CSV table of C-alpha atoms in Angstrom, one decimal:
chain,number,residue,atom,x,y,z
O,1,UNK,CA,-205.3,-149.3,219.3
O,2,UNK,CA,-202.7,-146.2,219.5
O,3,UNK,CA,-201.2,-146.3,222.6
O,4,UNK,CA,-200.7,-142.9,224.9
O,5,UNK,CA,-197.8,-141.3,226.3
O,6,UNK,CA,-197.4,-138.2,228.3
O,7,UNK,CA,-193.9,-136.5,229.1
O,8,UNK,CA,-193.6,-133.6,231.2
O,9,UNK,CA,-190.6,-131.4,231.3
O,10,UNK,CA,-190.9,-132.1,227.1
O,11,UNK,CA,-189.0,-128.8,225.5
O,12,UNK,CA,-185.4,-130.4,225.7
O,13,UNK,CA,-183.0,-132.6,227.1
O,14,UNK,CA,-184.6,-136.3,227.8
O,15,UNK,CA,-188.2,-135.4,227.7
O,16,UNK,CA,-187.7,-134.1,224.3
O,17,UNK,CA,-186.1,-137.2,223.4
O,18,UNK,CA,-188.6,-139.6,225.1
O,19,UNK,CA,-191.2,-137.6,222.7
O,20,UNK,CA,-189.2,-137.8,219.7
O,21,UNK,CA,-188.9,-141.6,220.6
O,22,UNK,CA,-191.9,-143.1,221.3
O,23,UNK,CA,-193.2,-140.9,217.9
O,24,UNK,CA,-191.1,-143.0,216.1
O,25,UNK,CA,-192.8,-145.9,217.8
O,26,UNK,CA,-196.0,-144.4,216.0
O,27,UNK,CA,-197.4,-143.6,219.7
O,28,UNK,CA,-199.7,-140.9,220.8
O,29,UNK,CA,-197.6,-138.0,222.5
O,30,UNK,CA,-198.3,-135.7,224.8
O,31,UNK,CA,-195.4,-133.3,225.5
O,32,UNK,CA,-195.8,-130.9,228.8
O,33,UNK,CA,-193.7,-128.0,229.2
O,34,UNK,CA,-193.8,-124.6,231.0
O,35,UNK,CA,-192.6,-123.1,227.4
O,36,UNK,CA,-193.1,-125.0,224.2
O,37,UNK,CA,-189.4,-125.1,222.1
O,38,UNK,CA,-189.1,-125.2,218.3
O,39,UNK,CA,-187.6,-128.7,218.8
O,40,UNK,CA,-190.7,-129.7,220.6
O,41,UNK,CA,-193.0,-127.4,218.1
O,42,UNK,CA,-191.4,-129.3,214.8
O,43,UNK,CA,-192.1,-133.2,216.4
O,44,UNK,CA,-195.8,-132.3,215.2
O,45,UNK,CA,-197.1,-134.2,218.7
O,46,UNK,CA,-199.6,-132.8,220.6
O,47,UNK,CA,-197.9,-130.2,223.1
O,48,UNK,CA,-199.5,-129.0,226.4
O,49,UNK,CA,-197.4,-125.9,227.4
O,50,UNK,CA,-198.0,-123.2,230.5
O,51,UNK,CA,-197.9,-126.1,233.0
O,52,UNK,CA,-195.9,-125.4,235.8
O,53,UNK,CA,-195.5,-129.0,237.8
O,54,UNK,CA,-194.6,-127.1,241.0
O,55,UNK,CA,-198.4,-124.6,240.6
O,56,UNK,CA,-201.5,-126.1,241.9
O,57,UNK,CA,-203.1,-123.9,239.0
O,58,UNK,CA,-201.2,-125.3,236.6
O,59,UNK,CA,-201.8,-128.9,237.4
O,60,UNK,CA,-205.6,-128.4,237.4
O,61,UNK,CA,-205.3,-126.9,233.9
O,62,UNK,CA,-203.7,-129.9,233.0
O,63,UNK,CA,-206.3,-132.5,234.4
O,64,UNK,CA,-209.1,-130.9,232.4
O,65,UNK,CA,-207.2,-130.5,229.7
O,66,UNK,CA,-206.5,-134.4,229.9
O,67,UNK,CA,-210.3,-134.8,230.7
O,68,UNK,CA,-210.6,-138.7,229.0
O,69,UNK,CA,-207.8,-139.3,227.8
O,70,UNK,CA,-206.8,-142.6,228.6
O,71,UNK,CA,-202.5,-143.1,229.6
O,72,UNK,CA,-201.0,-145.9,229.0
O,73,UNK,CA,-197.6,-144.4,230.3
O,74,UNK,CA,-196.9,-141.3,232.7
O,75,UNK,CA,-193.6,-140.2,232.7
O,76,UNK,CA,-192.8,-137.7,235.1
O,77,UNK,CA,-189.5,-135.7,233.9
O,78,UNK,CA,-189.1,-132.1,234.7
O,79,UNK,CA,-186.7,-131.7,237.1
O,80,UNK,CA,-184.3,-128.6,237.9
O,81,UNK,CA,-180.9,-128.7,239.5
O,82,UNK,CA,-179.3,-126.2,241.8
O,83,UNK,CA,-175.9,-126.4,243.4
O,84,UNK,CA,-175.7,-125.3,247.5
O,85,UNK,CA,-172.6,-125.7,249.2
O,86,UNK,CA,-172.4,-125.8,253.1
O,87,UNK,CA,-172.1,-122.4,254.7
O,88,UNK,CA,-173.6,-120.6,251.5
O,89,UNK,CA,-176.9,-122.4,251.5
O,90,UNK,CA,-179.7,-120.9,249.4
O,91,UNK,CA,-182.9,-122.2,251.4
O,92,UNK,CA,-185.0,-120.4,248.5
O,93,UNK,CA,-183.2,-122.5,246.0
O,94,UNK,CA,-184.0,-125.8,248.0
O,95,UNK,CA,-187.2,-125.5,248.5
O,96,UNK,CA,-188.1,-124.3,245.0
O,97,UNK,CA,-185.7,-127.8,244.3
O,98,UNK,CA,-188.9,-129.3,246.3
O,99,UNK,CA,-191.5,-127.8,244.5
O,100,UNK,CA,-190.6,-129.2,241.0
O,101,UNK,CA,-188.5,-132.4,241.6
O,102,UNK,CA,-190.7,-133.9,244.7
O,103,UNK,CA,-194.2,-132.5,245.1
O,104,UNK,CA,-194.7,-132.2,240.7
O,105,UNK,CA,-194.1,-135.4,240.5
O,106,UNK,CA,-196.6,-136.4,243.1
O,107,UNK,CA,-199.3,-133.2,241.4
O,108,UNK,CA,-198.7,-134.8,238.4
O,109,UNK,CA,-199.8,-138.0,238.9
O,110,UNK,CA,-202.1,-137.7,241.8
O,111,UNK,CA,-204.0,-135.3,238.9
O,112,UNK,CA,-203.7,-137.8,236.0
O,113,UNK,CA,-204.9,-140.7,238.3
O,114,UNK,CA,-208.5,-140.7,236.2
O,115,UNK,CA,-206.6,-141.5,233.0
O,116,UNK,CA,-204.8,-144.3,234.4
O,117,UNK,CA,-206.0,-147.9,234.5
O,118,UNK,CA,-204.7,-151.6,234.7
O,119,UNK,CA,-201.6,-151.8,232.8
O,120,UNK,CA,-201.0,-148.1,233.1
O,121,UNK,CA,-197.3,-147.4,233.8
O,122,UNK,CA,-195.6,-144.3,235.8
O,123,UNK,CA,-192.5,-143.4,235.3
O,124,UNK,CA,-190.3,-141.1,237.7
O,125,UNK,CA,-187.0,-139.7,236.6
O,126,UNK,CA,-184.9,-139.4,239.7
O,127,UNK,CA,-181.0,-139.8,240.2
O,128,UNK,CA,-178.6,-141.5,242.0
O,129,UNK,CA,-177.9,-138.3,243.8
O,130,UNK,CA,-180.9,-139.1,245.7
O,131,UNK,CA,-179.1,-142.5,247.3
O,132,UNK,CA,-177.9,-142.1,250.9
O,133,UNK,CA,-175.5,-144.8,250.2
O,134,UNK,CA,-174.4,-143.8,247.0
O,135,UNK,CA,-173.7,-140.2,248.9
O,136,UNK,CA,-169.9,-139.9,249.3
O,137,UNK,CA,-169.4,-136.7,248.1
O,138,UNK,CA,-172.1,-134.0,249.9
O,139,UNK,CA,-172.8,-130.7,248.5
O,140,UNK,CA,-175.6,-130.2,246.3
O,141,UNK,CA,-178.4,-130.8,249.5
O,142,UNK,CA,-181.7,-129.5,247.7
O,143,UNK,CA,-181.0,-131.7,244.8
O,144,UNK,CA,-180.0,-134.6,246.9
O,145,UNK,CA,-183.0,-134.0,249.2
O,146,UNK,CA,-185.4,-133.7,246.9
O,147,UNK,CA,-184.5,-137.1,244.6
O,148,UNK,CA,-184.5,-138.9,248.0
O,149,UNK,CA,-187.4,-137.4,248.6
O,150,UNK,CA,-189.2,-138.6,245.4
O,151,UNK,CA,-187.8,-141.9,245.5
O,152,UNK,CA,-189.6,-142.0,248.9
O,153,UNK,CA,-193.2,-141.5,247.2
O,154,UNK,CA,-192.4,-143.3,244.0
O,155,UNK,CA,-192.3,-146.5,246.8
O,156,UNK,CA,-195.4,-145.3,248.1
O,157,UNK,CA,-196.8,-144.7,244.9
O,158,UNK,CA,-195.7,-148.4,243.7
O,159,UNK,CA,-197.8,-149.4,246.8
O,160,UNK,CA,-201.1,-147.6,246.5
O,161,UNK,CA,-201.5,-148.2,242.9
O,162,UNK,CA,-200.1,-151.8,242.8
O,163,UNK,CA,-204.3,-152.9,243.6
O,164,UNK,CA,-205.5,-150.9,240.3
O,165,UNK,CA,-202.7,-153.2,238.1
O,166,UNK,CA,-200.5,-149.9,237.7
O,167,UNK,CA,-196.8,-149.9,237.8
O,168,UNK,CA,-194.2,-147.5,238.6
O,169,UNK,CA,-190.6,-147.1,237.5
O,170,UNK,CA,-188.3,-145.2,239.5
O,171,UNK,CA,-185.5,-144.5,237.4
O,172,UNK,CA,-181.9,-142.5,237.2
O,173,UNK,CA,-180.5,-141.5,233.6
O,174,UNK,CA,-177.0,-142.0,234.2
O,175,UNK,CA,-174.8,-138.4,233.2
O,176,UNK,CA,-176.6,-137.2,230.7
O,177,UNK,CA,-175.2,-134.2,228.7
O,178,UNK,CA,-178.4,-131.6,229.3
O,179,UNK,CA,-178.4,-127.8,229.1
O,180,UNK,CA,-179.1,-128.6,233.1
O,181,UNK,CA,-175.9,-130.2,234.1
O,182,UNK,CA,-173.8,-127.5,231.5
O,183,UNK,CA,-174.2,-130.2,228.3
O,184,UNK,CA,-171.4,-132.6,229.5
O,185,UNK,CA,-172.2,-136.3,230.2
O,186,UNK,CA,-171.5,-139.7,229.4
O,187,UNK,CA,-174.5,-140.0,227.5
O,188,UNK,CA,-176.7,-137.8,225.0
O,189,UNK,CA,-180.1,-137.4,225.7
O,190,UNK,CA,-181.2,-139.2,222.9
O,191,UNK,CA,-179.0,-142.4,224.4
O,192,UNK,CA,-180.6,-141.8,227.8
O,193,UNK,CA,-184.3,-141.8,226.8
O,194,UNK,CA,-184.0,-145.3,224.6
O,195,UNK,CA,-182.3,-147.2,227.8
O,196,UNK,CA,-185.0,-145.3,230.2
O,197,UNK,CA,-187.8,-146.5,227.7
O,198,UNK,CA,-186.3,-149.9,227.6
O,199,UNK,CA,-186.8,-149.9,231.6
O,200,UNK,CA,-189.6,-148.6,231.3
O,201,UNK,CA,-190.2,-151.8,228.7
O,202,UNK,CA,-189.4,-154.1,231.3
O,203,UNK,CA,-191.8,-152.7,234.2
O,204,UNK,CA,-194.3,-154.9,236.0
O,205,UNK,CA,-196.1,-154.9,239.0
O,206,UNK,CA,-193.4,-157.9,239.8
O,207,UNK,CA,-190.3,-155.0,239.7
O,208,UNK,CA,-192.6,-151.8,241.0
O,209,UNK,CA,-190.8,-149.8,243.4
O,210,UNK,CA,-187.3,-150.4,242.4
O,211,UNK,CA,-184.7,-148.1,242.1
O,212,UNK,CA,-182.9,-148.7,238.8
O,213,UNK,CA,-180.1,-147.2,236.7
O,214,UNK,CA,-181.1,-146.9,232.9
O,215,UNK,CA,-178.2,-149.5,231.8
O,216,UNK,CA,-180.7,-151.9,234.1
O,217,UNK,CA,-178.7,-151.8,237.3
O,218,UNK,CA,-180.1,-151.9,240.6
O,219,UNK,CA,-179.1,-148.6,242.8
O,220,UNK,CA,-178.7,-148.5,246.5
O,221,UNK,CA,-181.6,-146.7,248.6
């Protein structure tokens, strides 16, 4: 049997590359995006675009139009980046940082919880950034906030759906070069989605919860 995907945040960067990816793996795609992109258009999958993770509205259109379809993986990408610097902070920018990083996320898959079943798999994109520990530079505080925020629930998430045999990955990319970060990174986003996928591979209800690093690495809380 086909096996089913869905990537939100699919138009570019790594979701466009996790669709491109597990096409070539001859998987049913699902690619979700606020606005479709030729890129996106020319993979041929089938693409779900006027979703808006961060609008209730949107998130219900998506549910129905998901309405059984059964998901073997979730991955939960969309993600936006803004830069706040201590006495110049743009509380608008934060919270909006919220909206799409933290509570989509949690939307998402709260809304998708019908097409999920034992052996189902979540994935949340996150970043080191979001690591207290791994904090020794400041700045950026709605970005920071909201990954640590999100690698709060994927834990919680881990937990609550760890009795219906569903796993969840929480996962950073490493420095990808995205249209979000200005295109310069260690890796492209092509490298980045194959090491994600290959974490996403290894996940289990053994290794739910963790925080990795797509080369495999364990990351500090």
């Amino acid at each position: 049997m086909t096996k089913t995907v869905l990537v939100t945040g699919a138009n570019r960067g790594i979701g466009l590359s996790f669709c491109r990816h597990y096409q070539a793996r001859g998987w049913n795609v699902y690619g979700v995006c606020r606005n479709t992109s030729d890129a996106l258009d020319a993979l041929q999958i089938n693409v779900v675009s006027g979703i808006d993770v961060s609008d209730p509205e949107s998130i219900t259109q998506l549910k129905q139009q998901l309405e059984g379809i059964p998901l073997d993986i979730l991955i939960n990408n969309a993600g936006i980046l803004r830069n706040e610097r201590l006495g110049s902070l743009n509380f608008s920018d934060m919270q909006q940082q919220f909206e799409v990083n933290t509570l989509g996320p949690l939307r998402v898959t709260e809304a998708l919880m019908g097409n999920l079943s034992e052996g189902s798999k979540v994935a949340l994109i996150t970043s080191r950034m979001g690591s207290i520990t791994d904090n020794t530079s400041g700045g950026y505080y709605g970005y920071r906030m909201s990954k640590a925020a999100l690698n709060s629930a994927g834990v919680s998430l881990a937990r609550d759906l760890a009795p219906k045999g569903i796993a969840v990955a929480i996962l950073h990319p490493g420095l990808v070069g995205t249209e979000m970060i200005g295109g310069v990174g260690d890796l492209t986003p092509d490298e980045a989605a194959q090491r994600l996928i290959a974490r996403i591979d290894e996940l289990s209800l053994q290794n739910s919860g963790s925080f990795r690093h797509s080369n495999g690495d364990s990351l500090p809380w």
